[in-house]
Coordinates of C-alpha atoms in Angstrom, one line a residue:
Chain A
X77 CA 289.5 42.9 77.8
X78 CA 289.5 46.2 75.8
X79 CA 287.1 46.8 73.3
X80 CA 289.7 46.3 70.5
X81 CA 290.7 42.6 71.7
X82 CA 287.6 41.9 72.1
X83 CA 286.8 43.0 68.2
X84 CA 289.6 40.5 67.5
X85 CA 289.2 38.1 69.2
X86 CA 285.6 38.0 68.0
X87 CA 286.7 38.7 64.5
X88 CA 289.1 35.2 65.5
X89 CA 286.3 33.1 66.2
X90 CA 283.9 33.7 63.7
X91 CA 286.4 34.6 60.4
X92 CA 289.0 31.8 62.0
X93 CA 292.5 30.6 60.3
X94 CA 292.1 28.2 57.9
X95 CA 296.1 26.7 59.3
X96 CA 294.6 26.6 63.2
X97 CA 291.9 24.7 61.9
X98 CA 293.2 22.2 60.5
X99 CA 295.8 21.4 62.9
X100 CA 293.2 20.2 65.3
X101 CA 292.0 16.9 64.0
X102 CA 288.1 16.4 63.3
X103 CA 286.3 14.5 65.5
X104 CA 283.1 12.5 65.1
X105 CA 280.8 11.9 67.9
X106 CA 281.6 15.1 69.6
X107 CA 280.5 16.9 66.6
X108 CA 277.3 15.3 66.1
X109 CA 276.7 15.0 70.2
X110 CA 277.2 19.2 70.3
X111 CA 275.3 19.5 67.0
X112 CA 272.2 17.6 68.5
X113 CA 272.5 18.7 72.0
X114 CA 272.3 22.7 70.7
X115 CA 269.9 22.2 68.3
X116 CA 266.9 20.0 70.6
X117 CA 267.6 22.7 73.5
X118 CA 267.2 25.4 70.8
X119 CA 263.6 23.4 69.9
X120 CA 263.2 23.6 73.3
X121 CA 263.6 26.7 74.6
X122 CA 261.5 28.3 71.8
X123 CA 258.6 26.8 73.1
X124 CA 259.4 27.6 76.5
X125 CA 260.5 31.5 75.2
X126 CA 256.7 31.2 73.4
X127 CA 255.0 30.0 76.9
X128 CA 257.1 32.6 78.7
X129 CA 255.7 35.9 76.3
X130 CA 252.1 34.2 75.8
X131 CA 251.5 33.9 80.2
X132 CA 253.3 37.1 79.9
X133 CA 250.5 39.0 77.8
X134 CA 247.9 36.6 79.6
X135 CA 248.9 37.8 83.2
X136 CA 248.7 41.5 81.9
X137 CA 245.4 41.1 79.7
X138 CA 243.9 39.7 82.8
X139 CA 245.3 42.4 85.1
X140 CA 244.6 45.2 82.6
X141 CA 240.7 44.0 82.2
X142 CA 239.6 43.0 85.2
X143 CA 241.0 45.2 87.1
X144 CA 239.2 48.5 85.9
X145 CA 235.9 47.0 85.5
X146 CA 233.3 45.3 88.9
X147 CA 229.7 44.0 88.2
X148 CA 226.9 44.9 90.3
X149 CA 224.4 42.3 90.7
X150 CA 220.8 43.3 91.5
X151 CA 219.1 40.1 93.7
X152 CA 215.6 41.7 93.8
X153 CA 212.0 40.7 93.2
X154 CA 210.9 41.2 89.7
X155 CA 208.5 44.0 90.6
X156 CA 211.4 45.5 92.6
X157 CA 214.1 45.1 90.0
X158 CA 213.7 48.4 88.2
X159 CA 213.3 50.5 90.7
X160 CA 216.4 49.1 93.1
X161 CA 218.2 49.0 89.3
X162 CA 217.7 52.6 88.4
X163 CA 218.8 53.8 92.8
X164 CA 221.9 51.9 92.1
X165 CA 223.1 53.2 89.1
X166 CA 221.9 56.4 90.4
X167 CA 224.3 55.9 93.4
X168 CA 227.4 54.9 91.6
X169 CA 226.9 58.2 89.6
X170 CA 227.5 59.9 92.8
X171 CA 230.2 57.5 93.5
X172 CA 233.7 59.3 93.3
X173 CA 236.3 57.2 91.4
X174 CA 233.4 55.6 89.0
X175 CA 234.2 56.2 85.5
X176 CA 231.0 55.0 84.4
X177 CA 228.1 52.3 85.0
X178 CA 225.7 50.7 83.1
X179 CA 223.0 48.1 83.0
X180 CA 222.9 45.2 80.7
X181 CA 220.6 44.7 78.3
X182 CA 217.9 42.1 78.1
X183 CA 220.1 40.9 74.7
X184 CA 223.4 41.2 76.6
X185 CA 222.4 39.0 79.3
X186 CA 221.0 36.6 77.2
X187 CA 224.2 36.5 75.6
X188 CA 226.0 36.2 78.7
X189 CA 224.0 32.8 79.2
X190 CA 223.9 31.4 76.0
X191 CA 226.4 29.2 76.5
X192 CA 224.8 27.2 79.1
X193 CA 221.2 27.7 78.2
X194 CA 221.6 28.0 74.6
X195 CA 220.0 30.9 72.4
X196 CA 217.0 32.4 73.0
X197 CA 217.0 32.4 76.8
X198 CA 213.5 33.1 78.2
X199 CA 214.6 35.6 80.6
X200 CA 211.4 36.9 81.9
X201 CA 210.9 33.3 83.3
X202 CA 214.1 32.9 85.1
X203 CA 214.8 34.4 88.3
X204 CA 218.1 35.7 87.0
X205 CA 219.4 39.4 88.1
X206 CA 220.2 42.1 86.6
X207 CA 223.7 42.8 86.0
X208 CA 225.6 46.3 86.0
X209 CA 228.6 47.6 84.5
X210 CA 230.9 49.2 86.7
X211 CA 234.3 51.2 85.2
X212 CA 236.7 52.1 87.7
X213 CA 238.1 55.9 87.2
X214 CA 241.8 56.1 88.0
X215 CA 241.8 56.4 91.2
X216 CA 239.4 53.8 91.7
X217 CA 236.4 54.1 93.9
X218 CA 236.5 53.1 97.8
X219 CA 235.1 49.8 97.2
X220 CA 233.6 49.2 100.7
X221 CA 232.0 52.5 101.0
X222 CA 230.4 51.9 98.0
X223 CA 229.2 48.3 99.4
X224 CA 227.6 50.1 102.4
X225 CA 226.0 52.6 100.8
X226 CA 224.5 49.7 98.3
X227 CA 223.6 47.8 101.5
X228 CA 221.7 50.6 103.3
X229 CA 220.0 51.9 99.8
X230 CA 219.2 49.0 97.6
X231 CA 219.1 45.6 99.3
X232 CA 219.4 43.0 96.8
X233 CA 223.1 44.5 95.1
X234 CA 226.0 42.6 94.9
X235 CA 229.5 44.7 94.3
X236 CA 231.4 41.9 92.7
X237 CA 235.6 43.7 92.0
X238 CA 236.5 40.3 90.5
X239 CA 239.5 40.4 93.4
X240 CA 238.2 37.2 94.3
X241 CA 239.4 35.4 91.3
X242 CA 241.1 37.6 89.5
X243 CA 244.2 37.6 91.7
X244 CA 244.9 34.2 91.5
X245 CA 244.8 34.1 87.8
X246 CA 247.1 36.9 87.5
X247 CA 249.2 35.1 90.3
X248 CA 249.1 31.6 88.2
X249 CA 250.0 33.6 85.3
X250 CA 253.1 34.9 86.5
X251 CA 254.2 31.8 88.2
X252 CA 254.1 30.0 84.7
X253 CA 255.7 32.9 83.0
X254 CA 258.2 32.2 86.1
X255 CA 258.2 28.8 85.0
X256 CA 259.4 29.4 81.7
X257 CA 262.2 31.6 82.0
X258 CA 263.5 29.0 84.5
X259 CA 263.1 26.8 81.9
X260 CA 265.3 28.5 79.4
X261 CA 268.3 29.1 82.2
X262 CA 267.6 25.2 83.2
X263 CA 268.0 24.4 79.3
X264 CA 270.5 26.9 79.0
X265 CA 272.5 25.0 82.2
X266 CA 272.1 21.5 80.4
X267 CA 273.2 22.9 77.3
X268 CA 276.2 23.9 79.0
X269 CA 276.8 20.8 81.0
X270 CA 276.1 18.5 77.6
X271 CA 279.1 20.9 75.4
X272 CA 281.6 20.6 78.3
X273 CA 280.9 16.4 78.5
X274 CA 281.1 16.6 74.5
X275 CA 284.5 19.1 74.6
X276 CA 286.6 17.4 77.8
X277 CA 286.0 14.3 75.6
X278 CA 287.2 16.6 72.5
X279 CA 290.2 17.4 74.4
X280 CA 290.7 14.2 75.6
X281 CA 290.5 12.2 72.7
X282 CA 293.3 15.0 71.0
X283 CA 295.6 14.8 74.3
X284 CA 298.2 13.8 71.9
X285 CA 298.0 16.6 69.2
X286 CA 297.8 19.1 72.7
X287 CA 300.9 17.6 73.5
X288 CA 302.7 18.0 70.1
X289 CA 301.2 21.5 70.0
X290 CA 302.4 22.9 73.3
X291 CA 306.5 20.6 72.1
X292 CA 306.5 22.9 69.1
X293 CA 305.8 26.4 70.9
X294 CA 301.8 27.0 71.0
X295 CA 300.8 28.8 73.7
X296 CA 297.6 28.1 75.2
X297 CA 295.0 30.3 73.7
X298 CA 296.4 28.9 70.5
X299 CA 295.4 25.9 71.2
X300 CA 292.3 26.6 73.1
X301 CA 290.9 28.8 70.1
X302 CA 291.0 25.6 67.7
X303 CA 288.3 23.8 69.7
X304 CA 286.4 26.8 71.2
X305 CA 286.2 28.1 68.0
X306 CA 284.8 25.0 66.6
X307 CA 282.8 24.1 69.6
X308 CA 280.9 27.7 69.3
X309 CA 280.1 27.2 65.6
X310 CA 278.9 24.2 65.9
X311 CA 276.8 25.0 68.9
X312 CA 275.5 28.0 67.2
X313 CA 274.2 26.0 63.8
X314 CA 272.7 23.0 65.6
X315 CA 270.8 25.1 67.6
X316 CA 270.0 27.8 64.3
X317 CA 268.4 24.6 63.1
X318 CA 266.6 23.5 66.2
X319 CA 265.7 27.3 66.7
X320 CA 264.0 27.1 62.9
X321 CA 262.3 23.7 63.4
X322 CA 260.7 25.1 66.5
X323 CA 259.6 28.4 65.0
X324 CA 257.9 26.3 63.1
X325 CA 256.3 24.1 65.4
X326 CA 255.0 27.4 66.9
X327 CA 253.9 29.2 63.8
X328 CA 251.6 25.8 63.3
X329 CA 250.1 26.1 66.2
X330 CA 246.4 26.9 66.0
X331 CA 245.7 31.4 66.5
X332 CA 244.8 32.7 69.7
X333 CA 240.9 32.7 70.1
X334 CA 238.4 32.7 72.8
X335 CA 236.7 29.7 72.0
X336 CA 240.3 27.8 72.5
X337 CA 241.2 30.0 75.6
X338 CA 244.7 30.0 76.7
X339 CA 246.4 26.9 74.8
X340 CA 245.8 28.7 71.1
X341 CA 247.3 32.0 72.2
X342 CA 250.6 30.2 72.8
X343 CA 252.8 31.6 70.6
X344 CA 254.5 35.1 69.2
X345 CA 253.1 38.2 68.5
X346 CA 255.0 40.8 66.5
X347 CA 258.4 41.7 67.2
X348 CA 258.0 38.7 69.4
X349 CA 259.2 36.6 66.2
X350 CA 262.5 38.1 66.7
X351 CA 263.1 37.0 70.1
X352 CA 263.8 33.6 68.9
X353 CA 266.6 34.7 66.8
X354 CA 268.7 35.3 70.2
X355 CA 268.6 31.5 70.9
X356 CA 272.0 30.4 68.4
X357 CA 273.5 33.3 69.6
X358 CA 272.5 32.6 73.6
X359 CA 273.9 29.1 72.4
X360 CA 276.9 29.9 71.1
X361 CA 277.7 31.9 73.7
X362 CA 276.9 29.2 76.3
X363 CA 279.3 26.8 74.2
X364 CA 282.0 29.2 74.1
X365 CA 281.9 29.3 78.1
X366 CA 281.9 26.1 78.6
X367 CA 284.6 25.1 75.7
X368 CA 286.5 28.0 77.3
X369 CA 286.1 26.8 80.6
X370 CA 287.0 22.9 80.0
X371 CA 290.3 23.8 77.4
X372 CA 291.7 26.1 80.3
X373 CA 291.2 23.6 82.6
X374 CA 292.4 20.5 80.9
X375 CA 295.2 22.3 79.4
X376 CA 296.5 23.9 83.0
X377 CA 296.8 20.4 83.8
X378 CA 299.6 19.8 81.2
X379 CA 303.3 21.4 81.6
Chain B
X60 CA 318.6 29.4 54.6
X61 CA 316.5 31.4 56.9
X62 CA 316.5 28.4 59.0
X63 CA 319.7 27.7 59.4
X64 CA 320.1 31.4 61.0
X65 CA 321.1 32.1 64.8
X66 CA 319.5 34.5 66.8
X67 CA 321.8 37.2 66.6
X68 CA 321.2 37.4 70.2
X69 CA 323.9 38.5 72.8
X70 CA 323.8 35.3 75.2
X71 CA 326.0 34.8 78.4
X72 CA 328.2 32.2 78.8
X73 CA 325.7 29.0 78.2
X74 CA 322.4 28.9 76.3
X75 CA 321.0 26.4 78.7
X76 CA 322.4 25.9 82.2
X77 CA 321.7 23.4 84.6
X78 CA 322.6 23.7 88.4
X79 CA 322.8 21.4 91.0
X80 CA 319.6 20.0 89.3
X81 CA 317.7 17.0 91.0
X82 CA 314.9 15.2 90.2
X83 CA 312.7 12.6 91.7
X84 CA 311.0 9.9 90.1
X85 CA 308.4 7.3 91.3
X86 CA 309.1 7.8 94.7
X87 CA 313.2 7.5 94.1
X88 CA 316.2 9.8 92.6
X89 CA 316.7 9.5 89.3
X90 CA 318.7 12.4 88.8
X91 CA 321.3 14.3 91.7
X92 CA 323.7 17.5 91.6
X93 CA 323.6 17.4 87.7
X94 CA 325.5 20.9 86.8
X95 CA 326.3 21.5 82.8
X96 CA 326.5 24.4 80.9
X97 CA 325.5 24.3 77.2
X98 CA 327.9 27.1 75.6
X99 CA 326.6 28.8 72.4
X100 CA 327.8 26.7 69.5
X101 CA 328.7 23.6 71.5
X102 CA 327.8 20.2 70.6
X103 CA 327.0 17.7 73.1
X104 CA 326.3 14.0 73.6
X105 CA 324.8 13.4 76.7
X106 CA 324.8 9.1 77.0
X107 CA 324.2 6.5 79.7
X108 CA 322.4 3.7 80.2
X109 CA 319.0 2.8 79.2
X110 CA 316.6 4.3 82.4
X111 CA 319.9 6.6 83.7
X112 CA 317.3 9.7 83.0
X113 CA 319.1 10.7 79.4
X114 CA 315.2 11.9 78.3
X115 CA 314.2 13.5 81.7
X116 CA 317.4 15.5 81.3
X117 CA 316.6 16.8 78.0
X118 CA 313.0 17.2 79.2
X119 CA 314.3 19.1 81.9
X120 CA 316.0 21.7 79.8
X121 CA 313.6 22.7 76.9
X122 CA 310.7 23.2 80.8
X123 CA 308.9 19.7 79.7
X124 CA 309.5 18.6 83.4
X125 CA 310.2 20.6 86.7
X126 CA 313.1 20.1 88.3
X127 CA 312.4 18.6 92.2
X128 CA 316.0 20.5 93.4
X129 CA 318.2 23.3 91.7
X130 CA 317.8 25.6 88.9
X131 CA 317.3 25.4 85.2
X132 CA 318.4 28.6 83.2
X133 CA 317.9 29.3 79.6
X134 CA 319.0 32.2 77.4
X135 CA 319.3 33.8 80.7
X136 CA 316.0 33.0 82.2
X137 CA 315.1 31.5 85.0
X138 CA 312.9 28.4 83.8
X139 CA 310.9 27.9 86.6
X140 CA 309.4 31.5 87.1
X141 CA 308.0 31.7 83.4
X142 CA 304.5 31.4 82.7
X143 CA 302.9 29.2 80.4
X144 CA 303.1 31.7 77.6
X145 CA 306.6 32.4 78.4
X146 CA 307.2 28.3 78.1
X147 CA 305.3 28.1 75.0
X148 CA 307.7 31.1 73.5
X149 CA 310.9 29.2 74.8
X150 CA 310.3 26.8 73.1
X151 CA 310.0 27.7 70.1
X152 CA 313.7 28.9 70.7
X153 CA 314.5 25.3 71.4
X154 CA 314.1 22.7 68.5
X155 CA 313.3 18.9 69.5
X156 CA 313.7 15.9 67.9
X157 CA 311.7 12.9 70.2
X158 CA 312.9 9.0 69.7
X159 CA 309.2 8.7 68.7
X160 CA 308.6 12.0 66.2
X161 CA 305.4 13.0 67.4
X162 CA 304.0 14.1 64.8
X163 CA 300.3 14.8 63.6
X164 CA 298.9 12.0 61.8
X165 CA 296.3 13.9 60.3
X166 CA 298.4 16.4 58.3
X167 CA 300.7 15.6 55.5
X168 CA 304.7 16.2 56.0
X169 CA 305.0 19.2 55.1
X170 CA 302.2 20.6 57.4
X171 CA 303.8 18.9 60.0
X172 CA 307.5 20.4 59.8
X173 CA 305.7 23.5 59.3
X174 CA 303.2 23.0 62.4
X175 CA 305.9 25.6 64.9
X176 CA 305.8 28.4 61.9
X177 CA 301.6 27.7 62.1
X178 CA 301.3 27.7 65.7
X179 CA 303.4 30.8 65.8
X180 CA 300.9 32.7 63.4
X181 CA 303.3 32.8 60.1
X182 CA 301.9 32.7 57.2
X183 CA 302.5 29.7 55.1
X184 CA 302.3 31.4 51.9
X185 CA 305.5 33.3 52.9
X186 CA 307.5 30.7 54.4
X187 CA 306.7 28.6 51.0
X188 CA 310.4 29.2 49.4
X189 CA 311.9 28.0 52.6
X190 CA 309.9 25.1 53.3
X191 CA 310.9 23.8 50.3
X192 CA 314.7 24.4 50.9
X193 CA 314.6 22.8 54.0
X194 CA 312.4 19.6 52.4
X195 CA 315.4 19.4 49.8
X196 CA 317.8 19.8 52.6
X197 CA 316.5 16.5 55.1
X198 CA 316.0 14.8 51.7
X199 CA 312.3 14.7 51.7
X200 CA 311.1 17.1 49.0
X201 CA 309.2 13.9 46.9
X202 CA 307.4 13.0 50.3
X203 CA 306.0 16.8 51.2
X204 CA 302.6 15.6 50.4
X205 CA 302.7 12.0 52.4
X206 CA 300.9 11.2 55.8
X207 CA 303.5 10.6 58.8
X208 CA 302.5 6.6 58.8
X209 CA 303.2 6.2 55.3
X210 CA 307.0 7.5 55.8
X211 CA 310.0 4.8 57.3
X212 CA 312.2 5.6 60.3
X213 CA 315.2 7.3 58.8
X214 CA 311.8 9.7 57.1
X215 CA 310.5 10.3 60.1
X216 CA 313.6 11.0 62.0
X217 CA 314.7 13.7 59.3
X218 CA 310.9 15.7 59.4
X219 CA 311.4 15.5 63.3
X220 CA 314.7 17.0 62.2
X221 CA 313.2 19.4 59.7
X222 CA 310.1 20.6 62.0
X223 CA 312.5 21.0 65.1
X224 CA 314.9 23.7 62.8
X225 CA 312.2 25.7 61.2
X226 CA 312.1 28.3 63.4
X227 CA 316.0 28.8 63.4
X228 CA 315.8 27.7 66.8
X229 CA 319.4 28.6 68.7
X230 CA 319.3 24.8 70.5
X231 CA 318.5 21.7 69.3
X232 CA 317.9 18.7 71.2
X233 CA 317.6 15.4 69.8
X234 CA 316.4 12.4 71.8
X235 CA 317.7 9.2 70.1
X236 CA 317.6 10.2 67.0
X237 CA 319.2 6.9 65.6
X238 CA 317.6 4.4 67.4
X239 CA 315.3 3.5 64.9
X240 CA 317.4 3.9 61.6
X241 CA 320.1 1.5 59.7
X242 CA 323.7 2.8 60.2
X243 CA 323.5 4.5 56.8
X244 CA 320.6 6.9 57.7
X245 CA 322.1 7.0 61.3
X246 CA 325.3 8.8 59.3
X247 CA 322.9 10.9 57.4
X248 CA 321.4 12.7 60.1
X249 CA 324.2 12.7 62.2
X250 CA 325.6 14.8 59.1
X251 CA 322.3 17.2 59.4
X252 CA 323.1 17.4 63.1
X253 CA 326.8 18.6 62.0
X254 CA 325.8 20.8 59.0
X255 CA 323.5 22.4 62.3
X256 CA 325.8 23.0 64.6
X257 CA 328.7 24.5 62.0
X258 CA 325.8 27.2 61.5
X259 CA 326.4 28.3 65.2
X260 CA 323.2 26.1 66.5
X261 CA 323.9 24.7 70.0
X262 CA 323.2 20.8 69.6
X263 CA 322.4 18.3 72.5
X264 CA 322.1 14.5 71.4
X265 CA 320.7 12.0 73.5
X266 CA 322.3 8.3 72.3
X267 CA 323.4 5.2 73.6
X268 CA 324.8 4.7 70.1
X269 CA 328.3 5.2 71.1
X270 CA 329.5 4.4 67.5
X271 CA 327.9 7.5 66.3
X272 CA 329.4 9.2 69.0
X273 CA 332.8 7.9 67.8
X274 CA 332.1 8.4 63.6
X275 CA 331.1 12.4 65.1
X276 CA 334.2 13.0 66.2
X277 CA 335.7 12.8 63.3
X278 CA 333.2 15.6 62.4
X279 CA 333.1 18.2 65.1
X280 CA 334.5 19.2 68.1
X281 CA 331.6 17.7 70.6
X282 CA 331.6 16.9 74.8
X283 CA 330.6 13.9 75.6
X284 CA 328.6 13.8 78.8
X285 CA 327.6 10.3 80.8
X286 CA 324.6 10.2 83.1
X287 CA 325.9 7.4 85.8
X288 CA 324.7 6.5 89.2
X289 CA 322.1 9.9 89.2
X290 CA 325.1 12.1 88.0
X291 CA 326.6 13.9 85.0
X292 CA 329.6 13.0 84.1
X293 CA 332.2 14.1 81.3
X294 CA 333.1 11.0 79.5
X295 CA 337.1 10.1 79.1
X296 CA 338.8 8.8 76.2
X297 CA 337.4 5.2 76.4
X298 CA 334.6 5.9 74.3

C-alpha cells in the first residue's frame, strides 16, 4: 500500500461517511461485548506495562549498584581488628582496578544492624566484624587475586562481590519483566480472539444486509470498511476508558520507598506516563486486524 | 431523467449472452444447453413452471450463481474470469428487482432506492433532484420517509423497481415482480417496465403470470422465452 492510500484509507476510518455508516445496521451485544472486552484488557495491560517498566528499572538498579561495589569483612580478634583493618585497606590501595575502599564507621555499622537489634547497638560487646567498602574501577579488579593476596596477608578478610546473590535477583528481575511483556502480547492475543468472536457474530447476524449490499453493486472493501471501521472505534474507546481507569489504579498506588521494597515502586516514572497512551491505539489496531481478517473471510465465502 | 439514460456504450450483438449454459442443483440438472442472447433494447419474458430454474437463470446472468457447464458473457465479458470487484461493478450495470425486495429494514425508502448510488460513493446531496423524480415516477414520493415493513406489496415492488434503475443500469431483471400485487398494481409496474425498456433499457422478466405476459404485448414488442424439461425454449403463439 503506498503512502498516499494509506493516508486515505486512514483518513476513511477515522473521518468515515456518515451514508456507509448508516447502511450497516447497529448492533447490540457486539458493541457492548467489544466495548468491554477492549477496555478490561486495556486495565489490564497497564498494570502489566507498569510491572514490565518497574522490574525493568529494578533489574538495572540492582545490576548498576551491586555490581561496582564488594564488602570486605574483617573476622579478627578484637585486639587484631585494627591492625588486619588498616593491611587490608592498605592492600586494596595497591589493588589495580579498585576505585576506592573504606572502612565503616562504628555509627554506620550500627546502622547497618539496627534493624534487627534496634538503636544503640553495643558494638564493643558483640563479636561483630568490621566491614569495608570496596568500589570497583572500570575495569574491575581481578577478584581472586585479590582473595589470595587477603588470604596470605590478613587472615580473618572476607571478599564478598555480592555475585552470589546478586545474579539471581537480576536474573528474577528480568524473568518478571519477561513475564510482563508476555503478558501484554497474551492480552493483546485475547483481545484479538474476543473482537473476531464479537465481529464473525457482527457479520453474521447482518448476512442479509451483506447480501443486499453485494445485489446492489458494493464491492468488498465497501462493505468491509462499515464494520472494521466501527469495530476499530469502538475498540479504541473502550480500551481509552479501561487505559484511564487503570492509570488510575496505578497512580493510587502507594510511592516507591525502601521501607515497602519492590511492591510500592510498581508504577511509572516520567515519560513512563506516556507509555500508557499507546494501549487504545495498540487496541485499535488489534481490532482492525482482526475485523479485517474475519470480514475478508466471511465475505470470500459469499458470491 | 438521469436514470432513465443508457450507457452510451458501443455493445456487440447481446448485452447478456448465455451459452450452452448448465447448471447442477442438489445433486441433479436443473438447467441444460440453455443458449439466449439478450439484444440491446430487447424485452424478454423468460416463464416456466414453478422449480423449472426461472430465478437461477436470472441469478445466473447478473454472476449471483456460477454456471456448472458453458459460458456466461456480459457487455462483452467473460463472467466467470472477473474478480469480485469486477462482479460488484457489473452489477451495478445490471438492475434487479427480487420476488422478495430485499431491502434494508433499517433505513427509510428513500435510503433504500438510493442504497446502489451510496455504495457506489455518490453523494446524496447531488443525486437529491433525481431521487425525487424517480420517487414521483414509481409513485412513492409521500412514502420517501417510511420504513420498508410499513409499505404494501405493489410499494415494495415499485422501490425494488426504483432502487434497481437508479444507476441507469443498461439491464434490468425482474424476478416476479407481480406475484405479490392485485392485477391493478401488476398493470402498473408492468407499465414502469415498458416506460424502461422504450428508453433503450434491456428488460428480462421472470413470471408465471402469463396474463401479464399477454396485456404486454399489447405494449411492446417482447420474446417470450419457456424454461421446460432443463431447456430454453421460445414460446409459440399459445400463450
Amino acid at each position: 500500500m503506498s503512502s498516499d492510500s494509506f493516508a486515505g484509507h486512514l483518513k476513511t476510518l477515522i473521518i468515515g461517511d456518515v451514508q456507509a455508516d448508516r447502511v450497516v445496521p447497529p448492533s447490540g451485544f457486539t458493541a457492548q461485548l467489544t466495548l468491554f472486552a477492549a477496555g478490561a484488557m486495556a486495565f489490564l495491560a497497564v498494570f502489566a506495562l507498569a510491572l514490565s517498566l518497574a522490574s525493568g528499572r529494578l533489574a538495572d538498579r540492582w545490576a548498576d549498584e551491586l555490581a561496582r561495589a564488594a564488602t570486605l569483612r574483617i573476622n579478627a580478634p578484637a585486639e587484631q581488628r585494627a591492625a588486619q583493618t588498616e593491611a587490608a585497606l592498605k592492600i586494596l590501595r595497591q589493588t589495580p582496578g579498585v576505585a576506592s575502599a573504606r572502612a565503616f564507621t562504628a555509627d554506620e555499622q550500627a546502622a547497618l544492624l539496627a534493624p534487627w537489634f534496634g538503636a544503640g547497638v553495643p558494638l564493643d560487646a558483640l563479636p561483630v566484624p568490621q566491614l569495608i567498602e570496596v568500589i570497583e574501577d572500570d575495569p574491575g579488579y581481578d577478584a581472586t587475586g585479590l582473595r589470595l593476596r587477603l588470604q596470605a596477608e590478613v587472615p580473618g578478610a572476607v571478599l564478598d562481590d555480592h555475585t552470589r546473590w546478586r545474579e539471581p535477583l537480576v536474573e528474577a528481575a528480568h524473568s518478571l519483566r519477561l513475564l510482563a511483556v508476555v503478558s501484554i502480547l497474551l492480552i493483546a492475543g485475547a483481545m484479538g480472539a474476543m473482537i473476531t468472536l464479537a465481529a464473525n457474530a457482527a457479520l453474521a447476524a447482518n448476512a442479509q444486509v451483506i447480501e443486499v449490499l453485494r445485489l446492489v453493486g458494493a464491492q468488498d472493501g465497501y462493505i468491509a470498511q462499515a464494520f472494521i471501521r466501527r469495530f476499530t472505534l469502538r475498540a479504541l474507546s473502550g480500551a481509552a476508558v479501561g487505559m484511564a481507569f487503570g492509570m488510575l489504579g496505578v497512580w493510587l498506588m502507594p510511592a516507591a520507598s525502601d521501607e515497602g521494597g519492590f511492591l510500592t515502586g510498581l508504577g511509572f516514572q516520567g515519560f513512563g506516563w506516556l507509555l500508557p497512551l499507546a494501549i487504545p491505539l495498540l487496541g485499535a489496531l488489534v481490532a482492525y486486524v482482526a475485523t479485517t481478517r474475519a470480514a475478508k473471510k466471511r465475505l470470500g465465502d459469499l458470491t | 431523467m438521469l436514470w432513465g439514460k443508457t450507457s452510451g456504450q458501443k455493445l456487440g450483438a447481446a448485452v447478456i449472452e448465455l451459452d450452452n449454459l448448465g447448471y447442477n442443483y442438489g445433486g441433479g440438472e436443473l438447467l441444460s444447453g440453455v443458449s439466449v442472447k439478450l439484444a440491446p433494447g430487447s424485452f424478454h419474458f423468460l416463464t416456466g413452471p414453478s422449480g423449472a430454474g426461472k430465478t437461477t437463470l436470472l441469478k445466473l446472468c447478473y454472476g449471483a450463481l456460477t454456471p456448472t457447464s458453458g459460458r456466461v458473457r456480459a457487455f462483452n465479458m467473460d463472467v466467470k474470469g472477473l474478480d469480485r470487484d469486477q462482479m460488484a461493478l457489473l452489477r451495478r450495470r445490471v438492475g434487479v428487482v427480487h420476488q422478495d425486495c430485499r431491502f434494508l429494514d433499517h433505513l427509510p425508502v428513500i435510503e433504500n432506492i438510493a442504497l446502489p448510488l451510496t455504495v457506489s460513493g455518490r453523494d446524496l446531496g447531488q443525486e437529491e433532484a433525481n431521487l425525487r423524480e424517480l420517487l414521483n415516477w414509481v409513485g412513492l414520493a409521500d412514502r420517501s420517509d417510511a420504513l420498508p415493513p410499513e409499505l404494501s406489496g405493489g410499494e415494495r415492488q415499485r422501490a425494488a423497481l426504483a432502487r434497481s434503475v437508479i444507476l441507469s443500469p443498461d439491464v434490468i431483471i425482474a424476478d416476479e415482480p407481480t406475484g405479490n400485487v392485485d392485477w391493478e398494481m401488476s398493470q402498473r409496474l408492468l407499465q414502469l417496465l415498458v416506460e424502461l425498456n422504450r428508453m433503450g433499457k434491456t428488460i428480462l422478466v421472470a413470471t408465471h403470470d402469463l396474463s401479464l405476459i399477454r396485456a404486454a404485448k399489447n405494449q411492446v414488442q417482447a420474446r417470450v422465452l419457456r424454461i421446460w424439461d432443463r431447456q430454453l425454449h421460445l414460446a409459440g403463439a399459445d400463450l
